[in-house]
Structure formats: C-alpha cells, structure tokens
Coordinates of C-alpha atoms (C1' of nucleotides) and ligand atoms in Angstrom, one line a residue:
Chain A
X1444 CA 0.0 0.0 0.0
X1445 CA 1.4 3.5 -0.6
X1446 CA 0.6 6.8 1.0
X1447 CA -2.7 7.4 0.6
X1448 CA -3.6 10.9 -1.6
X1449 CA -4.0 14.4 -0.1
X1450 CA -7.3 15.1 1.8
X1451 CA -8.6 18.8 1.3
X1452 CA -8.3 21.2 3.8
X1453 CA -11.1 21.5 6.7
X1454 CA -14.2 24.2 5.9
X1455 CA -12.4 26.7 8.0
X1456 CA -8.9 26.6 6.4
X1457 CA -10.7 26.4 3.1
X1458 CA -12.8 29.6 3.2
X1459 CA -9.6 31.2 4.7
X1460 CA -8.0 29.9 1.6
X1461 CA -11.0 31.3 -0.5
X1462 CA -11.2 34.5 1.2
X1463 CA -7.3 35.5 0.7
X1464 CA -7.2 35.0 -2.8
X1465 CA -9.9 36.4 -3.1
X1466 CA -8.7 39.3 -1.7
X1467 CA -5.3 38.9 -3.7
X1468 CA -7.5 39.1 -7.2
X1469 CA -9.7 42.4 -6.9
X1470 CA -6.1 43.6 -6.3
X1471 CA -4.5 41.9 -8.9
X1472 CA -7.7 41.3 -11.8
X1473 CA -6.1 41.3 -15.5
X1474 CA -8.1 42.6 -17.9
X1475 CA -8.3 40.1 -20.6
X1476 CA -10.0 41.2 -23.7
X1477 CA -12.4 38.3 -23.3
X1478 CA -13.0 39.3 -19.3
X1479 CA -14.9 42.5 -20.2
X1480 CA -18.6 42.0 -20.7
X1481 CA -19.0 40.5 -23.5
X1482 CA -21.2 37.8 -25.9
X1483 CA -21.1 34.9 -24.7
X1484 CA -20.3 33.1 -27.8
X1485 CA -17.0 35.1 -27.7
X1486 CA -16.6 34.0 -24.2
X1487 CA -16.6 30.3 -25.6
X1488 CA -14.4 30.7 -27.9
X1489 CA -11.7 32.7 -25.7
X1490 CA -11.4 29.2 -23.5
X1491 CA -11.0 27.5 -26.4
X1492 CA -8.2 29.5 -27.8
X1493 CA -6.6 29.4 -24.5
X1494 CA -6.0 25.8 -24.7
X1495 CA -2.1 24.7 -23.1
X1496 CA -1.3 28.4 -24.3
X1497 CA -0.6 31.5 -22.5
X1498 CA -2.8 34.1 -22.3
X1499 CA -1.0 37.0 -23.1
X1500 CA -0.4 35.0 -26.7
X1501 CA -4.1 34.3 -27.3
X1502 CA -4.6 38.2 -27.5
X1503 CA -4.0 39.0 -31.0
X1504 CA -5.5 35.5 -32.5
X1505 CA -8.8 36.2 -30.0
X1506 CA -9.1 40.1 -31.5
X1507 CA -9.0 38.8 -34.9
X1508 CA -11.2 35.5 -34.4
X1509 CA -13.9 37.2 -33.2
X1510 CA -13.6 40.0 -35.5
X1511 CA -13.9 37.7 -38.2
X1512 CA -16.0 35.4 -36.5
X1513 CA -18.7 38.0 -34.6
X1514 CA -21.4 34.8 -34.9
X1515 CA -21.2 31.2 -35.2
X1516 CA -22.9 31.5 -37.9
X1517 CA -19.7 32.9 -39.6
X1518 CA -17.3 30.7 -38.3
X1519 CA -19.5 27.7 -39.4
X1520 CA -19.4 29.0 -42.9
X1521 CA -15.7 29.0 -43.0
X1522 CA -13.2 27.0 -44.5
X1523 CA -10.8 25.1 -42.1
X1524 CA -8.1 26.7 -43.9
X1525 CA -9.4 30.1 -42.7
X1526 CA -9.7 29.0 -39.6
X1527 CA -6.2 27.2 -39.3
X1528 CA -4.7 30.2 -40.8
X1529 CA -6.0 32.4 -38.0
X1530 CA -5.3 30.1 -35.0
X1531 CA -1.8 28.9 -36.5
X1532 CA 0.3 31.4 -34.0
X1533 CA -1.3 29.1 -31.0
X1534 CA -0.2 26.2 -32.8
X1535 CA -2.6 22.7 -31.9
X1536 CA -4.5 23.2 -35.0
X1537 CA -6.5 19.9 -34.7
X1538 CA -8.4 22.6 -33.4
X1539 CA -9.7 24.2 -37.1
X1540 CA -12.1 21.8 -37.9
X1541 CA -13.4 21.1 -34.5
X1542 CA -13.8 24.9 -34.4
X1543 CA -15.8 24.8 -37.7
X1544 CA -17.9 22.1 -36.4
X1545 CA -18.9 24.0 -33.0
X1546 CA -19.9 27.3 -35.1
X1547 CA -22.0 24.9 -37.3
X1548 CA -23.2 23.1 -34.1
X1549 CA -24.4 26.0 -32.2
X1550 CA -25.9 27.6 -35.5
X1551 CA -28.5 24.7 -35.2
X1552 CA -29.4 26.2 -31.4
X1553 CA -30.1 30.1 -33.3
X1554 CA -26.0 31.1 -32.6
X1555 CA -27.2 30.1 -28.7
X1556 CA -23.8 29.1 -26.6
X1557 CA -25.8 26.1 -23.8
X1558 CA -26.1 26.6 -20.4
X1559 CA -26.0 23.1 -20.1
X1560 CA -23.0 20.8 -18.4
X1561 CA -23.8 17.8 -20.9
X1562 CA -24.8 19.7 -23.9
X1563 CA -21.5 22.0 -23.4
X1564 CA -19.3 18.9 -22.7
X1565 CA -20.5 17.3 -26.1
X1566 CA -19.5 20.4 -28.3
X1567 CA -16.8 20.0 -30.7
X1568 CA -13.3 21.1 -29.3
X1569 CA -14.9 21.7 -25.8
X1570 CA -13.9 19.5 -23.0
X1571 CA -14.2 19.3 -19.2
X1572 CA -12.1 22.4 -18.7
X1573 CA -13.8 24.4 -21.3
X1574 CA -17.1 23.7 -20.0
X1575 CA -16.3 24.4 -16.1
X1576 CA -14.6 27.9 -17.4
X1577 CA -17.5 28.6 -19.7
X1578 CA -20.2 28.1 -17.4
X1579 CA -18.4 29.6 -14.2
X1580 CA -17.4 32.7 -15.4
X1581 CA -19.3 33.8 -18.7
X1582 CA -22.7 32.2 -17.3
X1583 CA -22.6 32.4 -13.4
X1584 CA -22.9 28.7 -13.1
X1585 CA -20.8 27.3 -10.2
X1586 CA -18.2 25.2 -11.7
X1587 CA -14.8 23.7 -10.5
X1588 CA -12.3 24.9 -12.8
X1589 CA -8.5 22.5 -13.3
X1590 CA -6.1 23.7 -15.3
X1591 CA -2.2 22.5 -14.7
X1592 CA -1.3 25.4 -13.0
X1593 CA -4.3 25.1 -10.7
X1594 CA -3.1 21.2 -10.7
X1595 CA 0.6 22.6 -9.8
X1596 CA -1.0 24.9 -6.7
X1597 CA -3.0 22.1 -5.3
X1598 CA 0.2 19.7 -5.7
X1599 CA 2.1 22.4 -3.5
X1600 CA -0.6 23.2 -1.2
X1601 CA -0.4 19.5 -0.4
X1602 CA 3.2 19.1 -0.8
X1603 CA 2.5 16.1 -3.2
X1604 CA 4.3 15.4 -7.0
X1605 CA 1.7 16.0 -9.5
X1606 CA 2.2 15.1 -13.6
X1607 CA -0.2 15.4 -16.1
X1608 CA -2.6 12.8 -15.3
X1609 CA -3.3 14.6 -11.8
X1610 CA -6.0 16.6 -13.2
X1611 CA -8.3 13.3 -13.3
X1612 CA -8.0 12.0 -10.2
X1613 CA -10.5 12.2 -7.5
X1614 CA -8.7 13.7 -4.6
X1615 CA -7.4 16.2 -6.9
X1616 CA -10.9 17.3 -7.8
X1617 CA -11.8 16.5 -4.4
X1618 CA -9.5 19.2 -3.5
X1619 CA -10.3 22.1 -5.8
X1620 CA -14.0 21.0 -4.9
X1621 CA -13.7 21.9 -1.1
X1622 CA -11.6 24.8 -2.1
X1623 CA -14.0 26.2 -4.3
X1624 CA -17.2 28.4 -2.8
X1625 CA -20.5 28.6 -3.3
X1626 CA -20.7 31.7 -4.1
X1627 CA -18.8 34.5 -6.4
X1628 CA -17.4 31.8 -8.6
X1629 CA -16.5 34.2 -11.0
X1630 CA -14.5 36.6 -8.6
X1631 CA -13.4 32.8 -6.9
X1632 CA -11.9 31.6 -10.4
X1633 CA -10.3 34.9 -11.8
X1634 CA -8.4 35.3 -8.5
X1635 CA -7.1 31.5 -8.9
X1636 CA -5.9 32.0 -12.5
X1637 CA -4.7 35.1 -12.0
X1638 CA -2.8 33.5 -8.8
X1639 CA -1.8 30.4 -10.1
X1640 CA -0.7 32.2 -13.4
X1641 CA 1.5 35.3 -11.7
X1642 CA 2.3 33.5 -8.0
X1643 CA 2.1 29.8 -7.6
X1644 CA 4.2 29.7 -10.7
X1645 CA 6.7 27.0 -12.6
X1646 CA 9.4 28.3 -10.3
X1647 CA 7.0 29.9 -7.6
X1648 CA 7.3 33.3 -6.0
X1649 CA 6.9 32.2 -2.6
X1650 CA 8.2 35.9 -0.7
X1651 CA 5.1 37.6 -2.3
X1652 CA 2.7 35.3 -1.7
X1653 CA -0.6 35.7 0.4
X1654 CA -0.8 31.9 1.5
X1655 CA 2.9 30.6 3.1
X1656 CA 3.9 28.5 5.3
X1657 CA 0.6 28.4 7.4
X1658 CA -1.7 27.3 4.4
X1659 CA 1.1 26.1 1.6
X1660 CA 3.1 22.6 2.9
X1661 CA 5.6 23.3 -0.1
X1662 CA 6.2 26.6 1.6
X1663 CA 6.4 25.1 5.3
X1664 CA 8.5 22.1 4.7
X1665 CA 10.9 24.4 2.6
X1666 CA 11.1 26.7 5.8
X1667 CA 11.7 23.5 8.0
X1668 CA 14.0 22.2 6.0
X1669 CA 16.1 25.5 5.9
X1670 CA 16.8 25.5 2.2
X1671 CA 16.3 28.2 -0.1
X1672 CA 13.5 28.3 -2.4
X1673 CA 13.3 28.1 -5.7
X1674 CA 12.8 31.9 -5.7
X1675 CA 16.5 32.1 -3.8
X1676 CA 15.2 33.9 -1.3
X1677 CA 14.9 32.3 2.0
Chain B
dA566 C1' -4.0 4.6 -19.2
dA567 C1' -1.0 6.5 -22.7
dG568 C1' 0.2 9.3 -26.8
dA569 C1' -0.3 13.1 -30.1
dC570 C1' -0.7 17.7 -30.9
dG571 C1' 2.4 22.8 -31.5
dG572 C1' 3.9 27.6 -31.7
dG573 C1' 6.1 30.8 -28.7
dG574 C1' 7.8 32.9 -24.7
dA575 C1' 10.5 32.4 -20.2
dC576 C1' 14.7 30.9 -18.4
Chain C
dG617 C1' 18.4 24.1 -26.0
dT618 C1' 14.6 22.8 -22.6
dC619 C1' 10.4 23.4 -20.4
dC620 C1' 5.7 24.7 -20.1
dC621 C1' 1.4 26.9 -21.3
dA622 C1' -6.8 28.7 -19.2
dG623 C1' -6.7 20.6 -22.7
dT624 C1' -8.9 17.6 -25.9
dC625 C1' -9.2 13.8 -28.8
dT626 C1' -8.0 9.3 -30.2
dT627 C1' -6.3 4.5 -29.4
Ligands
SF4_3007 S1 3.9 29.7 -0.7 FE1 4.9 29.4 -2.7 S2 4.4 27.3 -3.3 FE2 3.0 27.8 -1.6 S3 1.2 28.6 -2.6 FE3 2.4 30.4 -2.2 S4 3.7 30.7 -4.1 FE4 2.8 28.6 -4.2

DNA sequence: AAGACGGGGAC
DNA sequence: GTCCCAGTCTT
C-alpha cells in the first residue's frame, strides 16, 4: 500500500483559503480582452483558444477571431483553412475543424452558446475544462475549474508530485471542490488564474505570496528544511 | 492509461 | 536548448 492521496483542507482553512485569494485578485484582476462584458459566444471561444497556451499569446489571434467570426454563424461557414490560418500562432491546429464544427453546431441552437454541463461537454473542441470555465465565469454557473497550473498549486498546497494525469484524479478534484465556494465563482476563479498564473508559478514566488507556510506545505516544509527556495530567497 | 498535438515565450 | 502553457481527442 502506498501513501494514501492528499485530503482537502477542513471548511475553516478552506474559506480562509478562498477569502485570501480572493482578496489577492480584486487587487490583482487582469483585464483580458475576453474578461470584459461580453457575448457569450465570444466568451466560448476565448477558452478554447486558450488551450495549453498562455494568455498573453491568445490576444491577437482572439481580436481577430472574433472580429472575423462576430457569430457562429460565420465561423460555421468558414473554410478550415481560414480557420487554421487564424489560430496557426497558438499552434494545436487539430483545433480548425473542431472549431468549424462547434460554429455549425451552435448555428442549429439560433447562434445560442448552452447553459447546459452535458450539452457544453459534447460540443466539438470543448472539454471538461472548457465547460467548467464557460459556465463559471461567462454564465454564473458554479463550476470547478482545473487547469495545470491550478493542478501545480493544489500539488504544493499538499506538498504532493503531480504530472499530467493529476488533473483526473479524484482527490485532486476532491480538493479544488472543497476549495471552491459557493458563491462569487466568477471573482473565486479569476483570483485562482490570476494566482496560479502570476504566484504559484513554474518556479513559484513564494516571498510575495498571500498563503505561506501556514496554508502552503511546499512553503512550510521548505522553511523546516532551511533550504532556499526556488525563488533564492529564504 | 497512454500518446499526439504545437507555436512561442521564459529561463 | 529545454520546459511549459486557461486541454482535448484518439487509441
Ligand atoms: S507559498 Fe509558494 S508554493 Fe506555496 S502557494 Fe504560495 S507561491 Fe505557491
């Protein structure tokens, strides 16, 4: 038998948790072009493009996508080679065709992005990640979002190795469940991509960070052991 | 469960 | 040059 996996923090750490980064993000909100109000359809497609890519390269390629694509309707009517042609500085252009599919898809609903977990989940180029972001902050839906850098933050809140198949396990989603509340998800989930993105990072920026050592067991067992941190400072 | 996809920026 | 990024789809 091996260790047995990381059990989320109790309600009380937990809301701390919640209520310090969520305190960190109306500090620190970055205004992404697909944050503002906006359609939802655009919404959709923003968490598409943003697929295993950074956001500050998604920028350009989402100003002209959904100038070029304002409706479904458009982007249905497309050739792939448009499409691929557009997306081609994010690379993973399996994506094209999928893309043409969901604009032809939602053209069948009236250009109507669904509110629905299982109808979202079944769109073309739209997956478990796409959906939770979709619904949980362009449709007010409460929804557990996991990325890998949100995967990399649990992994150090619980001072546990995490790889790529992490994402899928169920004390990982256990853990961003209990972290998650019930209310504000939108204000919840910007403030844990914007902390996860610009904190919690590859190499992580421990001395600025809100959390240490009292909610972070990377951070405390660091401190215990006496060795610097990635950072190099204490 | 494992592999493929991908350009581009950070280091 | 290496690693990683708001994952998804296909064996
Ligand atoms: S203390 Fe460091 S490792 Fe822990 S959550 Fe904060 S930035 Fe991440």
């Amino acid at each position: 038998m091996g260790n047995s996996p990381p059990t989320p923090p109790d309600d009380i750490t937990s809301k701390q948790i919640q209520t310090i980064l969520a305190g960190w993000g109306k500090q620190h909100f970055r205004p992404f072009p697909w944050r503002t109000p906006l359609k939802e359809w655009h919404g959709l497609i923003a968490e598409i493009l943003l697929q295993r890519t950074r956001a500050a390269n998604v920028i350009p390629v989402y100003q002209i996508f959904i100038q070029r694509f304002p409706l479904p309707q458009q982007l249905g009517m497309a050739s792939v080679e448009e499409i691929e042609n557009i997306i081609r500085p994010l690379g993973l252009h399996w994506r094209a065709p999928l893309l043409k599919k969901l604009g032809q898809k939602l053209s069948e609903n009236d250009g109507c992005v669904p509110h629905d977990e299982q109808a979202l989940n079944s769109l073309p180029g739209v997956g478990a990640y796409v959906t939770a972001a979709f619904l949980s902050l362009h449709a007010g839906v409460r929804s557990i979002i996991i990325d890998s850098n949100i995967v990399r933050f649990v992994g150090r809140l619980s001072d546990c190795l995490v790889d790529g198949e992490t994402r899928r396990k169920k004390w990982l989603i256990a853990y961003v469940e209990a972290l998650t509340p019930l209310n504000d998800i939108n204000v919840f989930n910007y403030a844990l991509l914007d902390f996860t993105m610009e904190v919690c990072t590859t190499i992580p920026k421990c001395d600025i960070c809100p959390l240490g050592e009292r909610y972070c067991a990377y951070r405390k067992r660091n401190i215990a052991e006496k060795t610097p941190n990635e950072c190099g400072i204490i």
